Amino acid sequence: MTSVGVVLSESAAKHVANFIAKRGKGVGIRVGVRTSGCSGMAYKLEFADTSQEDDVIFEWHGVKVLVDPKSLPYLEGMELDYTKEGLNEGFKFNNPNVKDECGCGESFNV
C-alpha cells in the first residue's frame, strides 16, 4: 500500500500560499491531532515557519504539508479543503479514518 498522506485540495493550497505570501515567511502548513473534546481527538492546524527533523512532508499544488509521525496514522488519506459557503469560509477536514464525531463538530474518534 502506498501512502498518500494528507492531501491538500487546490483551493486549500491557494489559500495557504496566499497567506504565506502575505506573511512574508513560512514553509507550509502543519497538520496534526491532539487529545481533546468529547469524542477524544481534535485537529491542529498552523502555518509552519520551519520543518522539524521528524516531520513527514507531502507537497500538493506547490505547498508543503507537514505532519508529525504520531499524528499521521490518524490523518492518512485525509483531504484538507478550503471552502466558502455563503458568509462562512474555512478549512474542511475530509478524513476517511473518522468513525464518529461529537455533536458540535469540534472533535472526533477513529
PDB file of C-alpha atoms in Angstrom, residues 3-88:
ATOM      1  CA  SER A   3       0.933   6.275   1.429  1.00  0.00           C
ATOM      2  CA  VAL A   4      -0.873   9.326   0.050  1.00  0.00           C
ATOM      3  CA  GLY A   5      -0.515  11.094   3.373  1.00  0.00           C
ATOM      4  CA  VAL A   6      -2.523  14.260   3.835  1.00  0.00           C
ATOM      5  CA  VAL A   7      -3.865  15.689   0.589  1.00  0.00           C
ATOM      6  CA  LEU A   8      -4.266  19.433   0.101  1.00  0.00           C
ATOM      7  CA  SER A   9      -7.003  20.462  -2.340  1.00  0.00           C
ATOM      8  CA  GLU A  10      -6.198  23.089  -4.947  1.00  0.00           C
ATOM      9  CA  SER A  11      -8.353  25.708  -3.190  1.00  0.00           C
ATOM     10  CA  ALA A  12      -6.675  24.975   0.179  1.00  0.00           C
ATOM     11  CA  ALA A  13      -3.229  25.184  -1.437  1.00  0.00           C
ATOM     12  CA  LYS A  14      -4.083  28.579  -2.965  1.00  0.00           C
ATOM     13  CA  HIS A  15      -5.320  29.874   0.386  1.00  0.00           C
ATOM     14  CA  VAL A  16      -2.189  28.680   2.206  1.00  0.00           C
ATOM     15  CA  ALA A  17       0.142  30.055  -0.494  1.00  0.00           C
ATOM     16  CA  ASN A  18      -1.598  33.455  -0.398  1.00  0.00           C
ATOM     17  CA  PHE A  19      -1.398  33.592   3.395  1.00  0.00           C
ATOM     18  CA  ILE A  20       2.305  32.677   3.414  1.00  0.00           C
ATOM     19  CA  ALA A  21       2.985  35.328   0.759  1.00  0.00           C
ATOM     20  CA  LYS A  22       1.198  37.975   2.864  1.00  0.00           C
ATOM     21  CA  ARG A  23       3.137  36.904   5.980  1.00  0.00           C
ATOM     22  CA  GLY A  24       6.390  37.036   4.062  1.00  0.00           C
ATOM     23  CA  LYS A  25       7.637  33.790   5.617  1.00  0.00           C
ATOM     24  CA  GLY A  26       6.731  30.142   6.042  1.00  0.00           C
ATOM     25  CA  VAL A  27       7.461  26.724   4.587  1.00  0.00           C
ATOM     26  CA  GLY A  28       3.914  25.329   4.534  1.00  0.00           C
ATOM     27  CA  ILE A  29       1.105  24.215   6.778  1.00  0.00           C
ATOM     28  CA  ARG A  30       1.386  21.877   9.761  1.00  0.00           C
ATOM     29  CA  VAL A  31      -1.472  19.433  10.383  1.00  0.00           C
ATOM     30  CA  GLY A  32      -1.798  17.194  13.415  1.00  0.00           C
ATOM     31  CA  VAL A  33      -4.136  15.832  16.074  1.00  0.00           C
ATOM     32  CA  ARG A  34      -4.331  16.332  19.815  1.00  0.00           C
ATOM     33  CA  THR A  35      -6.363  14.783  22.603  1.00  0.00           C
ATOM     34  CA  SER A  36      -9.394  16.989  23.180  1.00  0.00           C
ATOM     35  CA  GLY A  37     -13.156  17.317  23.197  1.00  0.00           C
ATOM     36  CA  CYS A  38     -15.957  14.925  23.958  1.00  0.00           C
ATOM     37  CA  SER A  39     -15.022  12.465  21.186  1.00  0.00           C
ATOM     38  CA  GLY A  40     -11.351  12.225  22.040  1.00  0.00           C
ATOM     39  CA  MET A  41      -9.325  13.985  19.318  1.00  0.00           C
ATOM     40  CA  ALA A  42      -9.216  17.368  17.619  1.00  0.00           C
ATOM     41  CA  TYR A  43      -7.283  18.692  14.636  1.00  0.00           C
ATOM     42  CA  LYS A  44      -4.323  21.044  14.991  1.00  0.00           C
ATOM     43  CA  LEU A  45      -3.654  23.366  12.075  1.00  0.00           C
ATOM     44  CA  GLU A  46      -0.995  26.061  11.914  1.00  0.00           C
ATOM     45  CA  PHE A  47       1.315  27.737   9.469  1.00  0.00           C
ATOM     46  CA  ALA A  48       4.855  26.371   9.732  1.00  0.00           C
ATOM     47  CA  ASP A  49       7.893  28.616   9.563  1.00  0.00           C
ATOM     48  CA  THR A  50      10.307  25.686   9.785  1.00  0.00           C
ATOM     49  CA  SER A  51      10.172  21.930   9.487  1.00  0.00           C
ATOM     50  CA  GLN A  52      11.102  19.560  12.303  1.00  0.00           C
ATOM     51  CA  GLU A  53      13.599  16.754  11.801  1.00  0.00           C
ATOM     52  CA  ASP A  54      10.951  14.029  12.179  1.00  0.00           C
ATOM     53  CA  ASP A  55       8.206  15.713  10.101  1.00  0.00           C
ATOM     54  CA  VAL A  56       6.653  13.723   7.293  1.00  0.00           C
ATOM     55  CA  ILE A  57       6.308  16.158   4.388  1.00  0.00           C
ATOM     56  CA  PHE A  58       3.872  15.975   1.483  1.00  0.00           C
ATOM     57  CA  GLU A  59       3.609  18.535  -1.303  1.00  0.00           C
ATOM     58  CA  TRP A  60       0.427  19.399  -3.203  1.00  0.00           C
ATOM     59  CA  HIS A  61      -0.004  22.194  -5.765  1.00  0.00           C
ATOM     60  CA  GLY A  62       3.361  23.658  -4.717  1.00  0.00           C
ATOM     61  CA  VAL A  63       2.506  23.810  -0.976  1.00  0.00           C
ATOM     62  CA  LYS A  64       4.099  21.632   1.709  1.00  0.00           C
ATOM     63  CA  VAL A  65       2.009  19.802   4.303  1.00  0.00           C
ATOM     64  CA  LEU A  66       3.998  18.891   7.418  1.00  0.00           C
ATOM     65  CA  VAL A  67       2.731  16.111   9.703  1.00  0.00           C
ATOM     66  CA  ASP A  68       4.306  14.761  12.873  1.00  0.00           C
ATOM     67  CA  PRO A  69       4.774  10.956  12.815  1.00  0.00           C
ATOM     68  CA  LYS A  70       2.416  10.367  15.774  1.00  0.00           C
ATOM     69  CA  SER A  71      -0.484  12.144  14.021  1.00  0.00           C
ATOM     70  CA  LEU A  72      -0.006  10.517  10.616  1.00  0.00           C
ATOM     71  CA  PRO A  73      -1.898   7.244  11.338  1.00  0.00           C
ATOM     72  CA  TYR A  74      -4.999   9.289  12.260  1.00  0.00           C
ATOM     73  CA  LEU A  75      -4.692  11.536   9.187  1.00  0.00           C
ATOM     74  CA  GLU A  76      -3.600   9.080   6.471  1.00  0.00           C
ATOM     75  CA  GLY A  77      -5.708   9.637   3.353  1.00  0.00           C
ATOM     76  CA  MET A  78      -7.352  12.824   4.644  1.00  0.00           C
ATOM     77  CA  GLU A  79      -8.063  15.699   2.276  1.00  0.00           C
ATOM     78  CA  LEU A  80      -7.782  19.212   3.635  1.00  0.00           C
ATOM     79  CA  ASP A  81     -10.038  21.516   1.632  1.00  0.00           C
ATOM     80  CA  TYR A  82     -10.840  25.222   1.851  1.00  0.00           C
ATOM     81  CA  THR A  83     -14.462  26.094   1.192  1.00  0.00           C
ATOM     82  CA  LYS A  84     -16.668  29.167   1.047  1.00  0.00           C
ATOM     83  CA  GLU A  85     -20.367  28.654   1.719  1.00  0.00           C
ATOM     84  CA  GLY A  86     -22.326  31.882   1.928  1.00  0.00           C
ATOM     85  CA  LEU A  87     -20.718  34.041   4.603  1.00  0.00           C
ATOM     86  CA  ASN A  88     -18.778  31.097   6.050  1.00  0.00           C
TER      87      ASN A  88
END
